[in-house]
């Protein structure tokens, strides 16, 4: 069963958060978008991500990245056989989609979400 929620920033840009039993994905509305910037003018999306992570991963505990596999900067998308990227800079999330053939911007597993929320908590006092 998948849960989906749409978030919109002050510039009207949207991201779609899809939550499954094993991961949390961030999507755009349409394909062919490689570089995408989403402004964090509200911490609503961060609260939602943390809430969903705690719900699907019972032993979820935000902690600092201590290896390449726990760093959220990069993820591998099996479907497109390419990497996608996520960066936080100047109060915005900067995504680099793995392919213009997909709406997927980023996919979190438990460990990457733990390090992402750890960083967001230190910057936003969640």
mmCIF file of N, CA and C in Angstrom:
data_model
loop_
_atom_site.group_PDB
_atom_site.id
_atom_site.type_symbol
_atom_site.label_atom_id
_atom_site.label_comp_id
_atom_site.label_asym_id
_atom_site.label_seq_id
_atom_site.Cartn_x
_atom_site.Cartn_y
_atom_site.Cartn_z
ATOM 1 N N UNK A 1 0.834 -1.185 0.000
ATOM 2 C CA UNK A 1 0.000 0.000 0.000
ATOM 3 C C UNK A 1 0.879 1.249 0.000
ATOM 4 N N UNK A 2 0.566 2.176 -0.879
ATOM 5 C CA UNK A 2 1.377 3.376 -0.992
ATOM 6 C C UNK A 2 0.560 4.595 -0.546
ATOM 7 N N UNK A 3 1.208 5.443 0.227
ATOM 8 C CA UNK A 3 0.597 6.703 0.650
ATOM 9 C C UNK A 3 1.289 7.815 -0.133
ATOM 10 N N UNK A 4 0.528 8.829 -0.524
ATOM 11 C CA UNK A 4 1.087 9.903 -1.337
ATOM 12 C C UNK A 4 0.609 11.255 -0.819
ATOM 13 N N UNK A 5 1.520 12.218 -0.817
ATOM 14 C CA UNK A 5 1.163 13.577 -0.399
ATOM 15 C C UNK A 5 1.953 14.579 -1.234
ATOM 16 N N UNK A 6 1.304 15.655 -1.633
ATOM 17 C CA UNK A 6 1.922 16.688 -2.468
ATOM 18 C C UNK A 6 2.270 17.898 -1.601
ATOM 19 N N UNK A 7 3.476 18.421 -1.804
ATOM 20 C CA UNK A 7 3.925 19.634 -1.105
ATOM 21 C C UNK A 7 4.267 20.686 -2.149
ATOM 22 N N UNK A 8 3.989 21.940 -1.800
ATOM 23 C CA UNK A 8 4.211 23.051 -2.723
ATOM 24 C C UNK A 8 5.027 24.112 -1.992
ATOM 25 N N UNK A 9 6.030 24.680 -2.677
ATOM 26 C CA UNK A 9 6.818 25.744 -2.047
ATOM 27 C C UNK A 9 6.271 27.114 -2.443
ATOM 28 N N UNK A 10 6.893 28.164 -1.929
ATOM 29 C CA UNK A 10 6.400 29.535 -2.168
ATOM 30 C C UNK A 10 6.459 29.942 -3.634
ATOM 31 N N UNK A 11 7.220 29.204 -4.446
ATOM 32 C CA UNK A 11 7.336 29.509 -5.875
ATOM 33 C C UNK A 11 6.392 28.659 -6.721
ATOM 34 N N UNK A 12 5.557 27.875 -6.051
ATOM 35 C CA UNK A 12 4.598 27.039 -6.770
ATOM 36 C C UNK A 12 5.161 25.716 -7.248
ATOM 37 N N UNK A 13 6.389 25.418 -6.905
ATOM 38 C CA UNK A 13 6.971 24.135 -7.297
ATOM 39 C C UNK A 13 6.428 23.037 -6.398
ATOM 40 N N UNK A 14 6.146 21.901 -6.987
ATOM 41 C CA UNK A 14 5.565 20.795 -6.235
ATOM 42 C C UNK A 14 6.509 19.600 -6.192
ATOM 43 N N UNK A 15 6.463 18.905 -5.079
ATOM 44 C CA UNK A 15 7.078 17.581 -4.981
ATOM 45 C C UNK A 15 6.016 16.637 -4.431
ATOM 46 N N UNK A 16 6.092 15.409 -4.884
ATOM 47 C CA UNK A 16 5.165 14.378 -4.445
ATOM 48 C C UNK A 16 5.959 13.391 -3.608
ATOM 49 N N UNK A 17 5.529 13.175 -2.370
ATOM 50 C CA UNK A 17 6.184 12.205 -1.488
ATOM 51 C C UNK A 17 5.355 10.937 -1.526
ATOM 52 N N UNK A 18 5.996 9.825 -1.937
ATOM 53 C CA UNK A 18 5.332 8.519 -1.969
ATOM 54 C C UNK A 18 5.992 7.614 -0.942
ATOM 55 N N UNK A 19 5.162 7.062 -0.068
ATOM 56 C CA UNK A 19 5.654 6.223 1.019
ATOM 57 C C UNK A 19 5.159 4.801 0.805
ATOM 58 N N UNK A 20 6.094 3.852 0.750
ATOM 59 C CA UNK A 20 5.743 2.435 0.645
ATOM 60 C C UNK A 20 6.164 1.744 1.940
ATOM 61 N N UNK A 21 6.086 0.427 1.960
ATOM 62 C CA UNK A 21 6.490 -0.328 3.151
ATOM 63 C C UNK A 21 7.981 -0.244 3.407
ATOM 64 N N UNK A 22 8.779 -0.013 2.360
ATOM 65 C CA UNK A 22 10.229 -0.109 2.524
ATOM 66 C C UNK A 22 11.029 1.133 2.151
ATOM 67 N N UNK A 23 10.396 2.131 1.529
ATOM 68 C CA UNK A 23 11.156 3.330 1.183
ATOM 69 C C UNK A 23 10.248 4.547 1.064
ATOM 70 N N UNK A 24 10.898 5.698 0.960
ATOM 71 C CA UNK A 24 10.188 6.963 0.774
ATOM 72 C C UNK A 24 10.786 7.631 -0.464
ATOM 73 N N UNK A 25 9.914 7.918 -1.431
ATOM 74 C CA UNK A 25 10.369 8.494 -2.696
ATOM 75 C C UNK A 25 9.866 9.924 -2.845
ATOM 76 N N UNK A 26 10.682 10.739 -3.528
ATOM 77 C CA UNK A 26 10.305 12.109 -3.874
ATOM 78 C C UNK A 26 10.187 12.153 -5.396
ATOM 79 N N UNK A 27 9.041 12.633 -5.896
ATOM 80 C CA UNK A 27 8.775 12.693 -7.334
ATOM 81 C C UNK A 27 8.392 14.104 -7.760
ATOM 82 N N UNK A 28 8.504 14.352 -9.066
ATOM 83 C CA UNK A 28 7.942 15.557 -9.676
ATOM 84 C C UNK A 28 6.660 15.145 -10.383
ATOM 85 N N UNK A 29 5.959 16.111 -10.928
ATOM 86 C CA UNK A 29 4.708 15.815 -11.634
ATOM 87 C C UNK A 29 4.948 15.275 -13.039
ATOM 88 N N UNK A 30 6.095 15.608 -13.619
ATOM 89 C CA UNK A 30 6.326 15.191 -15.002
ATOM 90 C C UNK A 30 7.759 14.737 -15.220
ATOM 91 N N UNK A 31 7.944 13.934 -16.259
ATOM 92 C CA UNK A 31 9.277 13.445 -16.618
ATOM 93 C C UNK A 31 10.069 14.564 -17.293
ATOM 94 N N UNK A 32 11.269 14.250 -17.679
ATOM 95 C CA UNK A 32 12.179 15.158 -18.392
ATOM 96 C C UNK A 32 12.730 16.281 -17.522
ATOM 97 N N UNK A 33 12.576 16.158 -16.199
ATOM 98 C CA UNK A 33 13.149 17.157 -15.291
ATOM 99 C C UNK A 33 14.348 16.513 -14.615
ATOM 100 N N UNK A 34 15.526 17.048 -14.848
ATOM 101 C CA UNK A 34 16.739 16.486 -14.248
ATOM 102 C C UNK A 34 17.114 17.264 -12.987
ATOM 103 N N UNK A 35 17.297 18.563 -13.108
ATOM 104 C CA UNK A 35 17.656 19.400 -11.957
ATOM 105 C C UNK A 35 16.394 20.069 -11.424
ATOM 106 N N UNK A 36 16.162 19.909 -10.132
ATOM 107 C CA UNK A 36 14.938 20.452 -9.541
ATOM 108 C C UNK A 36 15.255 21.047 -8.177
ATOM 109 N N UNK A 37 14.764 22.243 -7.944
ATOM 110 C CA UNK A 37 14.995 22.927 -6.674
ATOM 111 C C UNK A 37 13.653 23.124 -5.973
ATOM 112 N N UNK A 38 13.633 22.751 -4.691
ATOM 113 C CA UNK A 38 12.420 22.898 -3.894
ATOM 114 C C UNK A 38 12.777 23.695 -2.654
ATOM 115 N N UNK A 39 12.134 24.859 -2.497
ATOM 116 C CA UNK A 39 12.454 25.754 -1.389
ATOM 117 C C UNK A 39 11.787 25.285 -0.093
ATOM 118 N N UNK A 40 12.562 25.288 0.983
ATOM 119 C CA UNK A 40 12.045 24.906 2.297
ATOM 120 C C UNK A 40 11.582 26.161 3.035
ATOM 121 N N UNK A 41 10.523 26.768 2.519
ATOM 122 C CA UNK A 41 9.975 27.957 3.164
ATOM 123 C C UNK A 41 9.094 27.569 4.347
ATOM 124 N N UNK A 42 8.889 26.283 4.499
ATOM 125 C CA UNK A 42 8.139 25.738 5.626
ATOM 126 C C UNK A 42 8.798 24.410 5.978
ATOM 127 N N UNK A 43 8.710 24.004 7.232
ATOM 128 C CA UNK A 43 9.300 22.713 7.589
ATOM 129 C C UNK A 43 8.246 21.597 7.563
ATOM 130 N N UNK A 44 7.100 21.878 6.948
ATOM 131 C CA UNK A 44 6.009 20.896 6.882
ATOM 132 C C UNK A 44 6.456 19.583 6.223
ATOM 133 N N UNK A 45 7.160 19.677 5.105
ATOM 134 C CA UNK A 45 7.596 18.458 4.420
ATOM 135 C C UNK A 45 8.584 17.665 5.287
ATOM 136 N N UNK A 46 9.434 18.370 6.024
ATOM 137 C CA UNK A 46 10.407 17.682 6.876
ATOM 138 C C UNK A 46 9.711 16.953 8.021
ATOM 139 N N UNK A 47 8.720 17.584 8.617
ATOM 140 C CA UNK A 47 7.947 16.920 9.671
ATOM 141 C C UNK A 47 7.248 15.677 9.119
ATOM 142 N N UNK A 48 6.697 15.814 7.919
ATOM 143 C CA UNK A 48 6.002 14.685 7.294
ATOM 144 C C UNK A 48 6.978 13.536 7.019
ATOM 145 N N UNK A 49 8.148 13.847 6.478
ATOM 146 C CA UNK A 49 9.142 12.807 6.197
ATOM 147 C C UNK A 49 9.555 12.077 7.474
ATOM 148 N N UNK A 50 9.780 12.827 8.535
ATOM 149 C CA UNK A 50 10.169 12.209 9.806
ATOM 150 C C UNK A 50 9.035 11.342 10.359
ATOM 151 N N UNK A 51 7.830 11.853 10.286
ATOM 152 C CA UNK A 51 6.657 11.107 10.777
ATOM 153 C C UNK A 51 6.493 9.785 10.010
ATOM 154 N N UNK A 52 6.625 9.854 8.689
ATOM 155 C CA UNK A 52 6.465 8.646 7.878
ATOM 156 C C UNK A 52 7.621 7.665 8.093
ATOM 157 N N UNK A 53 8.828 8.186 8.231
ATOM 158 C CA UNK A 53 9.992 7.322 8.477
ATOM 159 C C UNK A 53 9.824 6.570 9.790
ATOM 160 N N UNK A 54 9.347 7.259 10.809
ATOM 161 C CA UNK A 54 9.119 6.637 12.114
ATOM 162 C C UNK A 54 8.016 5.581 12.022
ATOM 163 N N UNK A 55 7.048 5.818 11.155
ATOM 164 C CA UNK A 55 5.939 4.886 10.986
ATOM 165 C C UNK A 55 6.368 3.608 10.254
ATOM 166 N N UNK A 56 7.139 3.730 9.166
ATOM 167 C CA UNK A 56 7.459 2.528 8.374
ATOM 168 C C UNK A 56 8.697 1.777 8.881
ATOM 169 N N UNK A 57 9.611 2.485 9.548
ATOM 170 C CA UNK A 57 10.798 1.823 10.101
ATOM 171 C C UNK A 57 10.738 1.939 11.619
ATOM 172 N N UNK A 58 10.354 0.882 12.274
ATOM 173 C CA UNK A 58 10.121 0.909 13.724
ATOM 174 C C UNK A 58 11.356 1.333 14.521
ATOM 175 N N UNK A 59 12.535 0.976 14.071
ATOM 176 C CA UNK A 59 13.748 1.332 14.820
ATOM 177 C C UNK A 59 14.435 2.562 14.230
ATOM 178 N N UNK A 60 13.661 3.480 13.668
ATOM 179 C CA UNK A 60 14.203 4.698 13.053
ATOM 180 C C UNK A 60 14.724 5.657 14.121
ATOM 181 N N UNK A 61 16.007 6.038 14.002
ATOM 182 C CA UNK A 61 16.619 7.005 14.913
ATOM 183 C C UNK A 61 17.561 7.890 14.110
ATOM 184 N N UNK A 62 17.257 9.187 13.980
ATOM 185 C CA UNK A 62 18.153 10.079 13.247
ATOM 186 C C UNK A 62 19.566 10.030 13.816
ATOM 187 N N UNK A 63 20.545 9.889 12.926
ATOM 188 C CA UNK A 63 21.943 9.890 13.346
ATOM 189 C C UNK A 63 22.816 10.352 12.188
ATOM 190 N N UNK A 64 23.977 10.816 12.562
ATOM 191 C CA UNK A 64 24.928 11.360 11.599
ATOM 192 C C UNK A 64 25.377 10.293 10.600
ATOM 193 N N UNK A 65 25.610 10.723 9.370
ATOM 194 C CA UNK A 65 26.149 9.805 8.359
ATOM 195 C C UNK A 65 27.561 9.408 8.770
ATOM 196 N N UNK A 66 27.816 8.106 8.751
ATOM 197 C CA UNK A 66 29.143 7.633 9.147
ATOM 198 C C UNK A 66 29.795 6.773 8.066
ATOM 199 N N UNK A 67 29.184 6.730 6.882
ATOM 200 C CA UNK A 67 29.746 5.978 5.760
ATOM 201 C C UNK A 67 29.127 6.506 4.468
ATOM 202 N N UNK A 68 29.668 6.098 3.336
ATOM 203 C CA UNK A 68 29.098 6.516 2.053
ATOM 204 C C UNK A 68 27.678 5.997 1.889
ATOM 205 N N UNK A 69 27.416 4.783 2.378
ATOM 206 C CA UNK A 69 26.080 4.205 2.210
ATOM 207 C C UNK A 69 25.038 4.881 3.099
ATOM 208 N N UNK A 70 25.468 5.602 4.122
ATOM 209 C CA UNK A 70 24.500 6.296 4.976
ATOM 210 C C UNK A 70 24.365 7.774 4.611
ATOM 211 N N UNK A 71 25.224 8.266 3.736
ATOM 212 C CA UNK A 71 25.156 9.658 3.297
ATOM 213 C C UNK A 71 24.056 9.793 2.242
ATOM 214 N N UNK A 72 23.164 10.739 2.419
ATOM 215 C CA UNK A 72 22.027 10.887 1.506
ATOM 216 C C UNK A 72 22.370 11.639 0.221
ATOM 217 N N UNK A 73 23.614 12.077 0.052
ATOM 218 C CA UNK A 73 23.988 12.844 -1.137
ATOM 219 C C UNK A 73 23.654 12.086 -2.429
ATOM 220 N N UNK A 74 23.804 10.763 -2.413
ATOM 221 C CA UNK A 74 23.656 9.982 -3.645
ATOM 222 C C UNK A 74 22.848 8.713 -3.379
ATOM 223 N N UNK A 75 22.032 8.321 -4.355
ATOM 224 C CA UNK A 75 21.355 7.027 -4.289
ATOM 225 C C UNK A 75 21.391 6.389 -5.670
ATOM 226 N N UNK A 76 21.280 5.069 -5.700
ATOM 227 C CA UNK A 76 21.284 4.325 -6.956
ATOM 228 C C UNK A 76 19.868 3.886 -7.279
ATOM 229 N N UNK A 77 19.410 4.196 -8.488
ATOM 230 C CA UNK A 77 18.088 3.784 -8.948
ATOM 231 C C UNK A 77 18.237 2.571 -9.857
ATOM 232 N N UNK A 78 17.783 1.423 -9.383
ATOM 233 C CA UNK A 78 17.907 0.178 -10.161
ATOM 234 C C UNK A 78 17.188 0.244 -11.502
ATOM 235 N N UNK A 79 15.995 0.868 -11.477
ATOM 236 C CA UNK A 79 15.178 0.879 -12.694
ATOM 237 C C UNK A 79 15.882 1.572 -13.864
ATOM 238 N N UNK A 80 16.585 2.664 -13.588
ATOM 239 C CA UNK A 80 17.258 3.396 -14.659
ATOM 240 C C UNK A 80 18.759 3.094 -14.707
ATOM 241 N N UNK A 81 19.258 2.326 -13.732
ATOM 242 C CA UNK A 81 20.680 1.976 -13.637
ATOM 243 C C UNK A 81 21.563 3.237 -13.587
ATOM 244 N N UNK A 82 21.091 4.231 -12.840
ATOM 245 C CA UNK A 82 21.783 5.519 -12.730
ATOM 246 C C UNK A 82 21.661 6.050 -11.308
ATOM 247 N N UNK A 83 22.544 6.960 -10.953
ATOM 248 C CA UNK A 83 22.488 7.585 -9.636
ATOM 249 C C UNK A 83 21.674 8.874 -9.674
ATOM 250 N N UNK A 84 21.048 9.162 -8.549
ATOM 251 C CA UNK A 84 20.375 10.437 -8.335
ATOM 252 C C UNK A 84 21.054 11.112 -7.153
ATOM 253 N N UNK A 85 20.839 12.414 -7.008
ATOM 254 C CA UNK A 85 21.549 13.176 -5.983
ATOM 255 C C UNK A 85 20.612 14.130 -5.251
ATOM 256 N N UNK A 86 20.972 14.427 -4.009
ATOM 257 C CA UNK A 86 20.222 15.363 -3.173
ATOM 258 C C UNK A 86 21.208 16.199 -2.385
ATOM 259 N N UNK A 87 20.947 17.503 -2.371
ATOM 260 C CA UNK A 87 21.809 18.421 -1.635
ATOM 261 C C UNK A 87 20.915 19.461 -0.967
ATOM 262 N N UNK A 88 21.336 19.923 0.196
ATOM 263 C CA UNK A 88 20.638 21.015 0.870
ATOM 264 C C UNK A 88 21.549 22.233 0.823
ATOM 265 N N UNK A 89 21.017 23.341 0.253
ATOM 266 C CA UNK A 89 21.824 24.563 0.160
ATOM 267 C C UNK A 89 20.896 25.771 0.059
ATOM 268 N N UNK A 90 21.231 26.823 0.752
ATOM 269 C CA UNK A 90 20.463 28.081 0.691
ATOM 270 C C UNK A 90 18.969 27.863 0.903
ATOM 271 N N UNK A 91 18.637 27.092 1.922
ATOM 272 C CA UNK A 91 17.249 26.819 2.298
ATOM 273 C C UNK A 91 16.434 26.164 1.185
ATOM 274 N N UNK A 92 17.094 25.341 0.387
ATOM 275 C CA UNK A 92 16.360 24.581 -0.611
ATOM 276 C C UNK A 92 16.968 23.191 -0.773
ATOM 277 N N UNK A 93 16.100 22.271 -1.175
ATOM 278 C CA UNK A 93 16.543 20.924 -1.529
ATOM 279 C C UNK A 93 16.831 20.940 -3.014
ATOM 280 N N UNK A 94 18.014 20.485 -3.391
ATOM 281 C CA UNK A 94 18.414 20.464 -4.790
ATOM 282 C C UNK A 94 18.529 19.002 -5.209
ATOM 283 N N UNK A 95 17.665 18.606 -6.129
ATOM 284 C CA UNK A 95 17.625 17.231 -6.597
ATOM 285 C C UNK A 95 18.238 17.129 -7.986
ATOM 286 N N UNK A 96 18.923 16.037 -8.236
ATOM 287 C CA UNK A 96 19.329 15.685 -9.588
ATOM 288 C C UNK A 96 18.759 14.301 -9.850
ATOM 289 N N UNK A 97 17.739 14.252 -10.683
ATOM 290 C CA UNK A 97 17.035 13.002 -10.975
ATOM 291 C C UNK A 97 17.967 12.008 -11.663
ATOM 292 N N UNK A 98 17.752 10.715 -11.442
ATOM 293 C CA UNK A 98 18.592 9.727 -12.112
ATOM 294 C C UNK A 98 18.373 9.671 -13.622
ATOM 295 N N UNK A 99 17.215 10.132 -14.117
ATOM 296 C CA UNK A 99 16.934 10.027 -15.552
ATOM 297 C C UNK A 99 15.764 10.926 -15.929
ATOM 298 N N UNK A 100 15.774 11.412 -17.157
ATOM 299 C CA UNK A 100 14.637 12.198 -17.631
ATOM 300 C C UNK A 100 13.470 11.298 -18.033
ATOM 301 N N UNK A 101 13.665 9.984 -17.927
ATOM 302 C CA UNK A 101 12.613 9.019 -18.256
ATOM 303 C C UNK A 101 11.731 8.684 -17.057
ATOM 304 N N UNK A 102 11.978 9.317 -15.915
ATOM 305 C CA UNK A 102 11.224 9.016 -14.702
ATOM 306 C C UNK A 102 10.849 10.304 -13.979
ATOM 307 N N UNK A 103 9.796 10.232 -13.166
ATOM 308 C CA UNK A 103 9.432 11.369 -12.317
ATOM 309 C C UNK A 103 10.187 11.312 -10.988
ATOM 310 N N UNK A 104 10.883 10.208 -10.729
ATOM 311 C CA UNK A 104 11.606 10.032 -9.467
ATOM 312 C C UNK A 104 12.769 11.016 -9.356
ATOM 313 N N UNK A 105 12.773 11.765 -8.254
ATOM 314 C CA UNK A 105 13.891 12.660 -7.963
ATOM 315 C C UNK A 105 14.853 12.015 -6.983
ATOM 316 N N UNK A 106 14.300 11.326 -5.963
ATOM 317 C CA UNK A 106 15.151 10.748 -4.922
ATOM 318 C C UNK A 106 14.393 9.631 -4.219
ATOM 319 N N UNK A 107 15.150 8.622 -3.767
ATOM 320 C CA UNK A 107 14.554 7.541 -2.991
ATOM 321 C C UNK A 107 15.369 7.325 -1.715
ATOM 322 N N UNK A 108 14.690 7.440 -0.585
ATOM 323 C CA UNK A 108 15.323 7.228 0.710
ATOM 324 C C UNK A 108 15.145 5.787 1.166
ATOM 325 N N UNK A 109 16.221 5.188 1.653
ATOM 326 C CA UNK A 109 16.103 3.978 2.454
ATOM 327 C C UNK A 109 16.199 4.432 3.910
ATOM 328 N N UNK A 110 16.112 3.509 4.833
ATOM 329 C CA UNK A 110 16.097 3.873 6.249
ATOM 330 C C UNK A 110 17.357 4.639 6.662
ATOM 331 N N UNK A 111 18.521 4.125 6.329
ATOM 332 C CA UNK A 111 19.769 4.736 6.806
ATOM 333 C C UNK A 111 19.997 6.125 6.220
ATOM 334 N N UNK A 112 19.693 6.302 4.943
ATOM 335 C CA UNK A 112 19.847 7.636 4.343
ATOM 336 C C UNK A 112 18.848 8.635 4.938
ATOM 337 N N UNK A 113 17.650 8.160 5.236
ATOM 338 C CA UNK A 113 16.669 9.040 5.862
ATOM 339 C C UNK A 113 17.113 9.417 7.274
ATOM 340 N N UNK A 114 17.741 8.487 7.989
ATOM 341 C CA UNK A 114 18.235 8.796 9.332
ATOM 342 C C UNK A 114 19.258 9.926 9.287
ATOM 343 N N UNK A 115 20.167 9.889 8.338
ATOM 344 C CA UNK A 115 21.180 10.950 8.265
ATOM 345 C C UNK A 115 20.579 12.254 7.719
ATOM 346 N N UNK A 116 19.619 12.150 6.806
ATOM 347 C CA UNK A 116 18.954 13.348 6.285
ATOM 348 C C UNK A 116 18.191 14.066 7.404
ATOM 349 N N UNK A 117 17.384 13.332 8.160
ATOM 350 C CA UNK A 117 16.612 13.938 9.249
ATOM 351 C C UNK A 117 17.553 14.460 10.337
ATOM 352 N N UNK A 118 18.649 13.761 10.593
ATOM 353 C CA UNK A 118 19.643 14.238 11.567
ATOM 354 C C UNK A 118 20.133 15.631 11.168
ATOM 355 N N UNK A 119 20.508 15.792 9.898
ATOM 356 C CA UNK A 119 20.973 17.095 9.415
ATOM 357 C C UNK A 119 19.867 18.135 9.464
ATOM 358 N N UNK A 120 18.676 17.767 9.025
ATOM 359 C CA UNK A 120 17.561 18.714 9.010
ATOM 360 C C UNK A 120 17.210 19.158 10.420
ATOM 361 N N UNK A 121 17.278 18.247 11.385
ATOM 362 C CA UNK A 121 16.996 18.622 12.777
ATOM 363 C C UNK A 121 18.025 19.629 13.288
ATOM 364 N N UNK A 122 19.263 19.477 12.901
ATOM 365 C CA UNK A 122 20.285 20.408 13.372
ATOM 366 C C UNK A 122 20.144 21.782 12.711
ATOM 367 N N UNK A 123 19.616 21.846 11.489
ATOM 368 C CA UNK A 123 19.454 23.116 10.789
ATOM 369 C C UNK A 123 18.110 23.773 11.068
ATOM 370 N N UNK A 124 17.071 22.983 11.333
ATOM 371 C CA UNK A 124 15.712 23.517 11.459
ATOM 372 C C UNK A 124 15.121 23.370 12.856
ATOM 373 N N UNK A 125 15.824 22.741 13.774
ATOM 374 C CA UNK A 125 15.283 22.507 15.117
ATOM 375 C C UNK A 125 13.924 21.817 15.076
ATOM 376 N N UNK A 126 13.843 20.721 14.351
ATOM 377 C CA UNK A 126 12.568 19.971 14.235
ATOM 378 C C UNK A 126 12.184 19.349 15.555
#
